[in-house]
Each structure stands twice: as C-alpha cells, then as structure tokens.
mmCIF file of C-alpha atoms in Angstrom:
data_model
loop_
_atom_site.group_PDB
_atom_site.id
_atom_site.type_symbol
_atom_site.label_atom_id
_atom_site.label_comp_id
_atom_site.label_asym_id
_atom_site.label_seq_id
_atom_site.Cartn_x
_atom_site.Cartn_y
_atom_site.Cartn_z
ATOM 1 C CA UNK A 967 119.069 123.504 111.640
ATOM 2 C CA UNK A 968 116.446 125.619 109.739
ATOM 3 C CA UNK A 969 115.458 128.464 111.529
ATOM 4 C CA UNK A 970 111.762 129.262 111.276
ATOM 5 C CA UNK A 971 110.045 132.853 113.082
ATOM 6 C CA UNK A 972 106.442 133.944 114.136
ATOM 7 C CA UNK A 973 105.350 137.376 115.234
ATOM 8 C CA UNK A 974 104.060 138.612 117.280
ATOM 9 C CA UNK A 975 105.550 136.168 120.178
ATOM 10 C CA UNK A 976 102.560 138.070 122.270
ATOM 11 C CA UNK A 977 99.335 139.537 121.885
ATOM 12 C CA UNK A 978 96.993 140.411 123.870
ATOM 13 C CA UNK A 979 93.589 141.887 121.890
ATOM 14 C CA UNK A 980 89.971 143.302 122.592
ATOM 15 C CA UNK A 981 86.905 141.265 121.119
ATOM 16 C CA UNK A 982 86.237 141.807 117.719
ATOM 17 C CA UNK A 983 89.201 142.961 116.651
ATOM 18 C CA UNK A 984 91.437 141.349 114.708
ATOM 19 C CA UNK A 985 95.034 139.615 114.500
ATOM 20 C CA UNK A 986 97.414 138.662 112.526
ATOM 21 C CA UNK A 987 100.632 136.547 113.032
ATOM 22 C CA UNK A 988 103.155 136.106 110.665
ATOM 23 C CA UNK A 989 105.348 132.962 109.891
ATOM 24 C CA UNK A 990 108.931 133.344 107.950
ATOM 25 C CA UNK A 991 111.449 129.694 106.964
ATOM 26 C CA UNK A 992 114.292 132.221 107.234
ATOM 27 C CA UNK A 993 116.962 130.450 105.641
ATOM 28 C CA UNK A 994 114.532 127.858 103.288
ATOM 29 C CA UNK A 995 111.406 128.535 101.177
ATOM 30 C CA UNK A 996 108.450 126.516 101.822
ATOM 31 C CA UNK A 997 105.529 126.236 99.058
ATOM 32 C CA UNK A 998 103.719 125.012 102.456
ATOM 33 C CA UNK A 999 103.487 125.790 105.696
ATOM 34 C CA UNK A 1000 101.017 124.491 108.357
ATOM 35 C CA UNK A 1001 99.070 126.118 111.256
ATOM 36 C CA UNK A 1002 98.236 124.771 114.267
ATOM 37 C CA UNK A 1003 96.935 125.725 117.864
ATOM 38 C CA UNK A 1004 97.324 124.156 121.266
ATOM 39 C CA UNK A 1005 95.322 124.762 124.546
ATOM 40 C CA UNK A 1006 96.769 124.689 127.592
ATOM 41 C CA UNK A 1007 97.900 120.496 128.265
ATOM 42 C CA UNK A 1008 96.308 119.521 125.631
ATOM 43 C CA UNK A 1009 98.220 118.167 121.915
ATOM 44 C CA UNK A 1010 98.943 120.295 118.633
ATOM 45 C CA UNK A 1011 95.396 120.655 117.217
ATOM 46 C CA UNK A 1012 95.890 121.167 112.236
ATOM 47 C CA UNK A 1013 93.900 124.116 111.966
ATOM 48 C CA UNK A 1014 94.982 124.496 108.395
ATOM 49 C CA UNK A 1015 97.423 123.826 105.456
ATOM 50 C CA UNK A 1016 99.180 127.135 103.799
ATOM 51 C CA UNK A 1017 99.597 126.565 100.321
ATOM 52 C CA UNK A 1018 101.790 129.542 97.958
ATOM 53 C CA UNK A 1019 99.947 130.173 94.829
ATOM 54 C CA UNK A 1020 96.594 128.523 96.100
ATOM 55 C CA UNK A 1021 93.903 128.784 98.777
ATOM 56 C CA UNK A 1022 94.904 126.981 102.207
ATOM 57 C CA UNK A 1023 93.263 123.796 102.948
ATOM 58 C CA UNK A 1024 91.155 123.801 106.141
ATOM 59 C CA UNK A 1025 90.980 120.752 108.914
ATOM 60 C CA UNK A 1026 87.420 119.526 109.090
ATOM 61 C CA UNK A 1027 85.224 122.284 112.091
ATOM 62 C CA UNK A 1028 87.860 125.054 111.253
ATOM 63 C CA UNK A 1029 86.108 127.704 109.542
ATOM 64 C CA UNK A 1030 88.078 129.403 106.921
ATOM 65 C CA UNK A 1031 86.465 132.764 107.217
ATOM 66 C CA UNK A 1032 87.418 133.093 110.971
ATOM 67 C CA UNK A 1033 90.978 132.140 110.616
ATOM 68 C CA UNK A 1034 91.877 133.959 107.062
ATOM 69 C CA UNK A 1035 95.152 132.420 105.897
ATOM 70 C CA UNK A 1036 97.764 133.745 102.546
ATOM 71 C CA UNK A 1037 100.505 132.238 101.751
ATOM 72 C CA UNK A 1038 102.345 135.379 100.690
ATOM 73 C CA UNK A 1039 105.525 134.128 99.247
ATOM 74 C CA UNK A 1040 107.353 131.349 99.489
ATOM 75 C CA UNK A 1041 109.084 132.282 102.808
ATOM 76 C CA UNK A 1042 105.662 134.012 104.318
ATOM 77 C CA UNK A 1043 102.454 132.792 105.876
ATOM 78 C CA UNK A 1044 100.112 134.627 107.668
ATOM 79 C CA UNK A 1045 97.366 133.643 109.641
ATOM 80 C CA UNK A 1046 94.820 136.623 110.762
ATOM 81 C CA UNK A 1047 91.887 135.700 113.480
ATOM 82 C CA UNK A 1048 89.162 137.727 112.231
ATOM 83 C CA UNK A 1049 86.527 139.066 114.836
ATOM 84 C CA UNK A 1050 88.243 137.538 117.855
ATOM 85 C CA UNK A 1051 86.645 136.374 120.732
ATOM 86 C CA UNK A 1052 87.480 135.719 124.136
ATOM 87 C CA UNK A 1053 87.429 131.324 123.089
ATOM 88 C CA UNK A 1054 89.899 132.290 120.762
ATOM 89 C CA UNK A 1055 93.088 133.088 122.804
ATOM 90 C CA UNK A 1056 95.311 129.903 122.347
ATOM 91 C CA UNK A 1057 98.602 129.425 121.330
ATOM 92 C CA UNK A 1058 98.943 129.368 117.678
ATOM 93 C CA UNK A 1059 101.936 128.034 115.903
ATOM 94 C CA UNK A 1060 103.300 127.785 112.522
ATOM 95 C CA UNK A 1061 105.762 125.074 110.544
ATOM 96 C CA UNK A 1062 106.966 124.951 107.572
ATOM 97 C CA UNK A 1063 109.125 121.670 105.850
ATOM 98 C CA UNK A 1064 112.121 121.263 104.401
ATOM 99 C CA UNK A 1065 112.286 118.917 101.678
ATOM 100 C CA UNK A 1066 115.807 118.643 101.495
ATOM 101 C CA UNK A 1067 116.802 115.769 98.436
ATOM 102 C CA UNK A 1068 113.983 113.603 98.690
ATOM 103 C CA UNK A 1069 110.894 113.551 100.557
ATOM 104 C CA UNK A 1070 112.760 111.345 102.731
ATOM 105 C CA UNK A 1071 114.537 113.862 104.284
ATOM 106 C CA UNK A 1072 111.523 116.314 104.976
ATOM 107 C CA UNK A 1073 111.971 117.724 108.104
ATOM 108 C CA UNK A 1074 109.446 120.344 109.792
ATOM 109 C CA UNK A 1075 110.603 122.866 112.047
ATOM 110 C CA UNK A 1076 108.434 125.264 113.941
ATOM 111 C CA UNK A 1077 107.874 128.647 114.742
ATOM 112 C CA UNK A 1078 108.463 129.921 118.407
ATOM 113 C CA UNK A 1079 104.812 130.052 118.463
ATOM 114 C CA UNK A 1080 102.170 133.379 118.844
ATOM 115 C CA UNK A 1081 100.227 133.429 122.340
ATOM 116 C CA UNK A 1082 96.820 135.465 122.072
ATOM 117 C CA UNK A 1083 94.688 136.340 124.429
ATOM 118 C CA UNK A 1084 91.171 138.107 123.536
ATOM 119 C CA UNK A 1085 90.034 139.839 126.228
ATOM 120 C CA UNK B 1034 95.134 106.113 106.930
ATOM 121 C CA UNK B 1035 97.986 106.932 109.314
ATOM 122 C CA UNK B 1036 98.273 106.658 112.953
ATOM 123 C CA UNK B 1037 100.552 107.573 115.779
ATOM 124 C CA UNK B 1038 100.055 106.530 119.544
ATOM 125 C CA UNK B 1039 102.867 107.349 122.075
ATOM 126 C CA UNK B 1040 103.558 105.551 125.270
ATOM 127 C CA UNK B 1041 103.737 105.866 128.193
ATOM 128 C CA UNK B 1042 101.570 109.430 128.790
ATOM 129 C CA UNK B 1043 103.684 110.638 131.198
ATOM 130 C CA UNK B 1044 106.844 109.260 132.869
ATOM 131 C CA UNK B 1045 108.508 110.710 136.209
ATOM 132 C CA UNK B 1046 112.165 109.527 137.031
ATOM 133 C CA UNK B 1047 115.287 110.318 139.271
ATOM 134 C CA UNK B 1048 118.550 111.993 137.467
ATOM 135 C CA UNK B 1049 120.976 109.962 135.563
ATOM 136 C CA UNK B 1050 118.135 106.710 134.188
ATOM 137 C CA UNK B 1051 118.048 105.920 131.132
ATOM 138 C CA UNK B 1052 114.688 105.853 129.102
ATOM 139 C CA UNK B 1053 112.409 104.372 126.367
ATOM 140 C CA UNK B 1054 110.163 106.501 124.793
ATOM 141 C CA UNK B 1055 107.644 104.225 121.976
ATOM 142 C CA UNK B 1056 105.661 105.301 119.535
ATOM 143 C CA UNK B 1057 103.872 103.306 116.891
ATOM 144 C CA UNK B 1058 102.170 104.045 113.893
ATOM 145 C CA UNK B 1059 100.331 101.994 110.980
ATOM 146 C CA UNK B 1060 101.528 102.761 107.837
ATOM 147 C CA UNK B 1061 104.577 100.774 108.174
ATOM 148 C CA UNK B 1062 104.969 102.926 103.888
ATOM 149 C CA UNK B 1063 106.633 105.766 106.499
ATOM 150 C CA UNK B 1064 108.957 107.707 104.536
ATOM 151 C CA UNK B 1065 110.118 109.064 107.681
ATOM 152 C CA UNK B 1066 109.546 109.651 111.304
ATOM 153 C CA UNK B 1067 110.343 112.593 113.389
ATOM 154 C CA UNK B 1068 110.861 113.665 117.548
ATOM 155 C CA UNK B 1069 110.191 116.693 118.869
ATOM 156 C CA UNK B 1070 110.263 118.405 122.313
ATOM 157 C CA UNK B 1071 108.411 120.913 123.093
ATOM 158 C CA UNK B 1072 109.060 122.605 126.512
ATOM 159 C CA UNK B 1073 105.558 124.389 128.119
ATOM 160 C CA UNK B 1074 104.415 127.224 126.011
ATOM 161 C CA UNK B 1075 107.177 127.197 123.631
ATOM 162 C CA UNK B 1076 107.570 125.800 120.456
ATOM 163 C CA UNK B 1077 108.359 122.844 118.811
ATOM 164 C CA UNK B 1078 112.126 121.742 118.284
ATOM 165 C CA UNK B 1079 113.099 118.829 115.951
ATOM 166 C CA UNK B 1080 115.297 116.628 117.836
ATOM 167 C CA UNK B 1081 116.027 113.564 114.977
ATOM 168 C CA UNK B 1082 114.756 112.504 111.470
ATOM 169 C CA UNK B 1083 114.888 108.524 110.443
ATOM 170 C CA UNK B 1084 114.306 107.993 106.701
ATOM 171 C CA UNK B 1085 112.361 104.719 105.831
ATOM 172 C CA UNK B 1086 115.546 103.904 104.568
ATOM 173 C CA UNK B 1087 117.674 104.563 107.981
ATOM 174 C CA UNK B 1088 117.630 102.443 111.161
ATOM 175 C CA UNK B 1089 118.780 104.468 113.573
ATOM 176 C CA UNK B 1090 119.983 108.353 113.884
ATOM 177 C CA UNK B 1091 121.779 109.890 117.124
ATOM 178 C CA UNK B 1092 122.296 112.826 118.352
ATOM 179 C CA UNK B 1093 124.278 113.411 121.637
ATOM 180 C CA UNK B 1094 122.322 111.285 123.799
ATOM 181 C CA UNK B 1095 118.862 110.956 122.434
ATOM 182 C CA UNK B 1096 118.993 107.880 119.832
ATOM 183 C CA UNK B 1097 116.169 107.042 117.755
ATOM 184 C CA UNK B 1098 115.243 103.764 116.354
ATOM 185 C CA UNK B 1099 112.896 103.296 114.022
ATOM 186 C CA UNK B 1100 110.967 99.638 112.687
ATOM 187 C CA UNK B 1101 109.032 99.874 109.990
ATOM 188 C CA UNK B 1102 108.092 96.168 109.829
ATOM 189 C CA UNK B 1103 106.616 96.587 113.385
ATOM 190 C CA UNK B 1104 105.502 99.954 113.261
ATOM 191 C CA UNK B 1105 107.367 101.147 115.652
ATOM 192 C CA UNK B 1106 109.995 104.240 116.754
ATOM 193 C CA UNK B 1107 111.987 104.990 120.449
ATOM 194 C CA UNK B 1108 113.664 107.294 121.374
ATOM 195 C CA UNK B 1109 116.220 106.505 123.587
ATOM 196 C CA UNK B 1110 117.745 108.976 126.359
ATOM 197 C CA UNK B 1111 121.347 108.176 127.883
ATOM 198 C CA UNK B 1112 121.925 109.688 131.463
ATOM 199 C CA UNK B 1113 118.762 111.951 131.700
ATOM 200 C CA UNK B 1114 118.852 114.995 133.061
ATOM 201 C CA UNK B 1115 116.372 117.823 133.846
ATOM 202 C CA UNK B 1116 116.927 119.807 131.507
ATOM 203 C CA UNK B 1117 115.553 116.541 129.837
ATOM 204 C CA UNK B 1118 112.094 117.509 131.269
ATOM 205 C CA UNK B 1119 109.327 118.498 128.429
ATOM 206 C CA UNK B 1120 106.534 116.779 126.435
ATOM 207 C CA UNK B 1121 108.327 114.880 123.875
ATOM 208 C CA UNK B 1122 106.740 114.121 120.839
ATOM 209 C CA UNK B 1123 106.243 112.325 117.671
ATOM 210 C CA UNK B 1124 105.304 112.446 114.259
ATOM 211 C CA UNK B 1125 104.899 110.753 110.722
ATOM 212 C CA UNK B 1126 103.723 111.687 107.469
ATOM 213 C CA UNK B 1127 100.417 111.252 106.642
ATOM 214 C CA UNK B 1128 101.660 109.554 103.078
ATOM 215 C CA UNK B 1129 98.873 110.831 100.757
ATOM 216 C CA UNK B 1130 100.103 111.750 97.367
ATOM 217 C CA UNK B 1131 101.178 115.566 98.062
ATOM 218 C CA UNK B 1132 99.228 116.341 101.021
ATOM 219 C CA UNK B 1133 102.592 116.878 103.726
ATOM 220 C CA UNK B 1134 100.932 116.818 106.907
ATOM 221 C CA UNK B 1135 102.271 115.396 109.931
ATOM 222 C CA UNK B 1136 99.815 112.904 112.031
ATOM 223 C CA UNK B 1137 100.856 113.969 115.568
ATOM 224 C CA UNK B 1138 100.994 111.723 118.852
ATOM 225 C CA UNK B 1139 99.854 112.578 121.918
ATOM 226 C CA UNK B 1140 103.145 112.892 123.439
ATOM 227 C CA UNK B 1141 104.944 111.595 126.490
ATOM 228 C CA UNK B 1142 105.474 114.552 129.003
ATOM 229 C CA UNK B 1143 108.853 113.407 131.110
ATOM 230 C CA UNK B 1144 109.921 114.752 134.486
ATOM 231 C CA UNK B 1145 113.476 114.289 135.465
ATOM 232 C CA UNK B 1146 113.859 114.939 139.177
ATOM 233 C CA UNK B 1147 117.351 115.825 140.725
#
C-alpha cells in the first residue's frame, strides 16, 4: 500500500515554543490531508483538513491560530503548534487519501504519528 | 449525516478463536468503508477497504463484509493470535460533496490471550 511519513516521530519542547510536524505522501499525490490528535486510550479526533492551494478547514473548537496548517505541495502538509502549552501534549497523526481510479477506491493512509510532549 | 458505531468496545479471547467485530453506519449511501488497526502508541494501518459495489474483501485471516441495506460491516478474524491484539477501527466517508473526511467508530479493543 501507499506510504505516508511523519517527522519528527517524537518531540519534547519547552512551553511557549513552536513545533512543526511534517506529513508527506511518499508515492502518491494528495491534494487533501487530514490532521488528527489522540489522547491516551481515546479515539482519534479530527483537527483539520489540509487543502493544497487553499486554506485549511478546521473542525469546531480547534483554534486555527494555534494550529497552523500549510499544504505546501501535493506531497507535503505541515502542522505547526504555536506557543505550545503542556495541554497540547498529545499524539498527532496525519492521513492522506489515495483516490485510485474513483472515489469508491479511495483509501486513507496514515502516518506513524508524532508524540509531542510540552514541558 | 454519517454516524459510525462499533461493538463491542472491548473483547478478550483465548488464542485460536474466530472473532467478529461489528461496525454500523447510518448513511447507506456510503461509497466505501475501511477497517484499520492501531497498535498502542502507533499510527493506523489500513486493513481492508470495501467499495460500495462489493460485498466482502479478504486478506489472509481477515474478512470484511459490507451490507449497505442494513448499514453494517463486520470484520471476521479467523484463528486469532496474540499478535492480533490491537484496537480495530472502522471508518466511512462523510458523503458530503467533495468533503473527503472520514467518520470514525470508537473502536474495538481486542486482546488475544496466549
């Protein structure tokens, strides 16, 4: 199957700093990517939809100025957690859909996740 | 509006048992449904994708079925092994225009005991 990478896999930062997480589709182009966060033993929570060439679409309750998303190319989306606080500590996962021939064949592929710890 | 639910929430079985995990969805116009596996602290691995025109898909010991009329999908795991222990998630598309985001069930946490 297709491969989606994330970098870094783990990051520890001080409160108040900004952290950038990259999501890349390695062998297919993705005009759309999705960013999720997951707290321990909880389900995925969709944060935003990253759109190549246009603004990201944020889910209700997600601060767009806090979580900056840039879809720089057809294979790269970045999530920047600005002025990070300890409550931002979480597991962040991206996904990218590979459409195939038609929409019914569209398969979501996930990155391995980034564990963020804000001290 | 698409809603996805999964039962049971948790399952613990001895090694070797055949298992059925259930997923139900509210919008029968679904164009596909995907099953994923998540190991603790890891990302998600796509297991099977069933297109709306298909009734089932098989991969190794896994078989997933889709019944659009009843709004149900099942994931069948044959001869379960301890390595199958993980959280299994199903997800269906929102079915709203060009919005491609997935609607998720809360998952079934599976423990296969040796």
